mmCIF file of C-alpha atoms in Angstrom:
data_model
loop_
_atom_site.group_PDB
_atom_site.id
_atom_site.type_symbol
_atom_site.label_atom_id
_atom_site.label_comp_id
_atom_site.label_asym_id
_atom_site.label_seq_id
_atom_site.Cartn_x
_atom_site.Cartn_y
_atom_site.Cartn_z
ATOM 1 C CA THR A 1 1.428 -17.701 -23.814
ATOM 2 C CA THR A 2 -0.697 -15.835 -21.371
ATOM 3 C CA SER A 3 -3.901 -15.998 -21.816
ATOM 4 C CA LEU A 4 -7.857 -14.553 -19.990
ATOM 5 C CA ARG A 5 -8.313 -16.797 -17.940
ATOM 6 C CA ASP A 6 -4.844 -17.228 -16.338
ATOM 7 C CA LEU A 7 -5.198 -13.604 -15.848
ATOM 8 C CA ALA A 8 -8.193 -13.597 -14.139
ATOM 9 C CA ARG A 9 -6.620 -16.321 -11.825
ATOM 10 C CA ASP A 10 -3.936 -14.113 -11.106
ATOM 11 C CA LEU A 11 -6.729 -11.507 -10.428
ATOM 12 C CA LEU A 12 -8.614 -13.591 -7.619
ATOM 13 C CA LEU A 13 -5.097 -14.357 -6.458
ATOM 14 C CA LEU A 14 -4.293 -10.914 -5.738
ATOM 15 C CA GLN A 15 -7.169 -9.879 -4.187
ATOM 16 C CA ARG A 16 -6.927 -12.694 -2.054
ATOM 17 C CA LEU A 17 -3.848 -12.174 -0.921
ATOM 18 C CA ALA A 18 -3.889 -8.565 -0.338
ATOM 19 C CA PRO A 19 0.341 -7.877 -1.476
ATOM 20 C CA ASP A 20 1.506 -4.602 -0.464
ATOM 21 C CA MET A 21 3.003 -4.235 -3.972
ATOM 22 C CA ALA A 22 2.425 -5.867 -7.416
ATOM 23 C CA SER A 23 4.085 -5.054 -10.395
ATOM 24 C CA VAL A 24 2.913 -5.660 -14.605
ATOM 25 C CA SER A 25 5.491 -6.184 -17.001
ATOM 26 C CA VAL A 26 5.553 -7.080 -20.504
ATOM 27 C CA PHE A 27 6.903 -9.644 -20.648
ATOM 28 C CA SER A 28 10.143 -10.054 -22.867
ATOM 29 C CA PRO A 29 11.756 -13.454 -23.929
ATOM 30 C CA ASN A 30 15.762 -13.221 -22.804
ATOM 31 C CA GLY A 31 17.999 -15.131 -24.875
ATOM 32 C CA GLU A 32 19.833 -16.688 -21.265
ATOM 33 C CA SER A 33 15.993 -18.539 -20.542
ATOM 34 C CA ALA A 34 13.856 -21.593 -21.377
ATOM 35 C CA LEU A 35 11.732 -19.106 -23.607
ATOM 36 C CA LYS A 36 13.631 -17.722 -25.019
ATOM 37 C CA ASP A 37 11.296 -18.794 -28.433
ATOM 38 C CA GLU A 38 8.380 -17.590 -26.257
ATOM 39 C CA PRO A 39 6.816 -14.938 -28.528
ATOM 40 C CA PRO A 40 7.289 -11.053 -26.599
ATOM 41 C CA GLY A 41 3.681 -10.140 -24.332
ATOM 42 C CA SER A 42 1.242 -7.602 -25.213
ATOM 43 C CA LYS A 43 1.752 -3.652 -23.450
ATOM 44 C CA ASP A 44 -1.594 -2.581 -23.862
ATOM 45 C CA MET A 45 -2.526 -6.109 -21.963
ATOM 46 C CA ALA A 46 0.063 -5.769 -19.770
ATOM 47 C CA LEU A 47 -1.910 -2.233 -19.185
ATOM 48 C CA ASN A 48 -5.360 -3.079 -18.980
ATOM 49 C CA PHE A 49 -4.114 -5.801 -16.315
ATOM 50 C CA LEU A 50 -3.055 -3.017 -14.549
ATOM 51 C CA SER A 51 -5.404 -1.024 -14.933
ATOM 52 C CA LEU A 52 -7.586 -4.144 -13.592
ATOM 53 C CA MET A 53 -5.257 -4.399 -10.547
ATOM 54 C CA ARG A 54 -6.022 -0.838 -10.178
ATOM 55 C CA LEU A 55 -9.906 -0.912 -9.986
ATOM 56 C CA SER A 56 -11.261 -4.168 -8.518
ATOM 57 C CA LEU A 57 -8.623 -4.805 -5.034
ATOM 58 C CA GLU A 58 -10.414 -2.534 -1.979
ATOM 59 C CA TYR A 59 -7.105 -1.616 -0.986
ATOM 60 C CA THR A 60 -4.778 0.666 -2.341
ATOM 61 C CA PRO A 61 -1.218 -1.443 -3.397
ATOM 62 C CA ILE A 62 2.302 0.304 -4.590
ATOM 63 C CA ILE A 63 1.721 -0.788 -8.353
ATOM 64 C CA THR A 64 5.189 -0.018 -10.077
ATOM 65 C CA CYS A 65 5.849 -0.483 -13.922
ATOM 66 C CA SER A 66 8.554 -1.867 -14.634
ATOM 67 C CA SER A 67 11.502 -0.499 -17.782
ATOM 68 C CA SER A 68 9.825 -3.255 -19.598
ATOM 69 C CA PHE A 69 7.562 -0.925 -21.366
ATOM 70 C CA GLY A 70 9.813 1.438 -23.016
ATOM 71 C CA PRO A 71 9.873 4.834 -22.273
ATOM 72 C CA ASN A 72 6.803 6.199 -22.980
ATOM 73 C CA GLY A 73 5.206 2.723 -22.173
ATOM 74 C CA GLN A 74 6.552 3.963 -18.533
ATOM 75 C CA ILE A 75 4.366 6.931 -18.580
ATOM 76 C CA GLU A 76 1.703 4.946 -19.680
ATOM 77 C CA ALA A 77 1.491 2.469 -17.313
ATOM 78 C CA LEU A 78 1.611 5.911 -14.585
ATOM 79 C CA GLN A 79 -1.277 6.526 -15.646
ATOM 80 C CA ALA A 80 -3.307 3.640 -16.469
ATOM 81 C CA GLY A 81 -2.747 3.447 -12.480
ATOM 82 C CA ALA A 82 0.990 2.749 -11.759
ATOM 83 C CA ASN A 83 1.764 4.571 -8.613
ATOM 84 C CA LEU A 84 5.885 3.508 -8.344
ATOM 85 C CA MET A 85 8.479 3.592 -10.649
ATOM 86 C CA SER A 86 12.188 1.792 -9.279
ATOM 87 C CA VAL A 87 15.491 3.392 -10.482
ATOM 88 C CA HIS A 88 18.134 1.698 -12.016
ATOM 89 C CA ILE A 89 21.724 2.246 -10.489
ATOM 90 C CA THR A 90 22.993 -0.607 -12.017
ATOM 91 C CA PRO A 91 26.184 1.507 -13.351
ATOM 92 C CA TYR A 92 26.714 2.562 -17.346
ATOM 93 C CA PRO A 93 29.797 0.341 -18.085
ATOM 94 C CA PHE A 94 28.507 -2.516 -16.363
ATOM 95 C CA SER A 95 24.548 -3.034 -17.255
ATOM 96 C CA ASP A 96 24.980 -4.504 -20.753
ATOM 97 C CA LYS A 97 25.984 -7.962 -18.342
ATOM 98 C CA PHE A 98 22.858 -8.728 -17.370
ATOM 99 C CA SER A 99 20.517 -9.534 -19.846
ATOM 100 C CA MET A 100 17.502 -8.682 -19.117
ATOM 101 C CA TYR A 101 19.211 -4.487 -19.910
ATOM 102 C CA THR A 102 19.706 -5.731 -23.219
ATOM 103 C CA SER A 103 16.122 -5.614 -24.364
ATOM 104 C CA VAL A 104 14.972 -3.302 -27.655
ATOM 105 C CA ASN A 105 11.813 -2.760 -25.654
ATOM 106 C CA ARG A 106 13.717 -1.660 -22.004
ATOM 107 C CA THR A 107 14.475 1.095 -20.250
ATOM 108 C CA LEU A 108 17.287 1.963 -18.277
ATOM 109 C CA THR A 109 15.555 4.128 -15.649
ATOM 110 C CA GLN A 110 17.436 6.767 -13.604
ATOM 111 C CA TYR A 111 16.107 9.381 -11.927
ATOM 112 C CA ASN A 112 16.496 12.823 -14.137
ATOM 113 C CA TYR A 113 13.718 10.462 -15.985
ATOM 114 C CA ILE A 114 11.167 9.525 -13.542
ATOM 115 C CA GLN A 115 10.693 13.031 -12.499
ATOM 116 C CA LEU A 116 10.580 13.899 -16.970
ATOM 117 C CA CYS A 117 7.831 10.856 -16.159
ATOM 118 C CA SER A 118 5.873 12.427 -13.125
ATOM 119 C CA GLU A 119 5.384 15.876 -14.505
ATOM 120 C CA LYS A 120 4.389 14.465 -17.885
ATOM 121 C CA VAL A 121 1.253 12.736 -15.358
ATOM 122 C CA GLY A 122 0.420 15.350 -12.871
ATOM 123 C CA LEU A 123 2.701 13.254 -10.290
ATOM 124 C CA LYS A 124 5.088 14.335 -8.226
ATOM 125 C CA VAL A 125 8.377 12.513 -7.085
ATOM 126 C CA ALA A 126 8.894 11.769 -3.612
ATOM 127 C CA GLU A 127 11.725 12.321 -1.737
ATOM 128 C CA TYR A 128 13.071 10.633 1.446
ATOM 129 C CA VAL A 129 15.524 11.509 4.506
#
């Protein structure tokens, strides 16, 4: 289980490393991993940590909101300070082959969903050519 001390250390490490990109996820036990019997993580704790990252880092990293937050949780993550959503390009017939996609709270994020979430929080989807 992650403690507040662990999170404080992670935040200090991020300040020291100053990465261009960081990610926050809600822990979801995977039946195929050594951590399969651990309790699920807290969405609220992950959102609070994401907010702390945004407020305490002296630079502006890309902070992703992973699909582990779930559908409404991704909107909350954008509101908390995330500034990137990744799109899942694994074709639907194959996505069930990856055990990480079988979590109850995980969302397979498609482009139209990203547009919808962006509109809900007043952001614009960047277009790259």
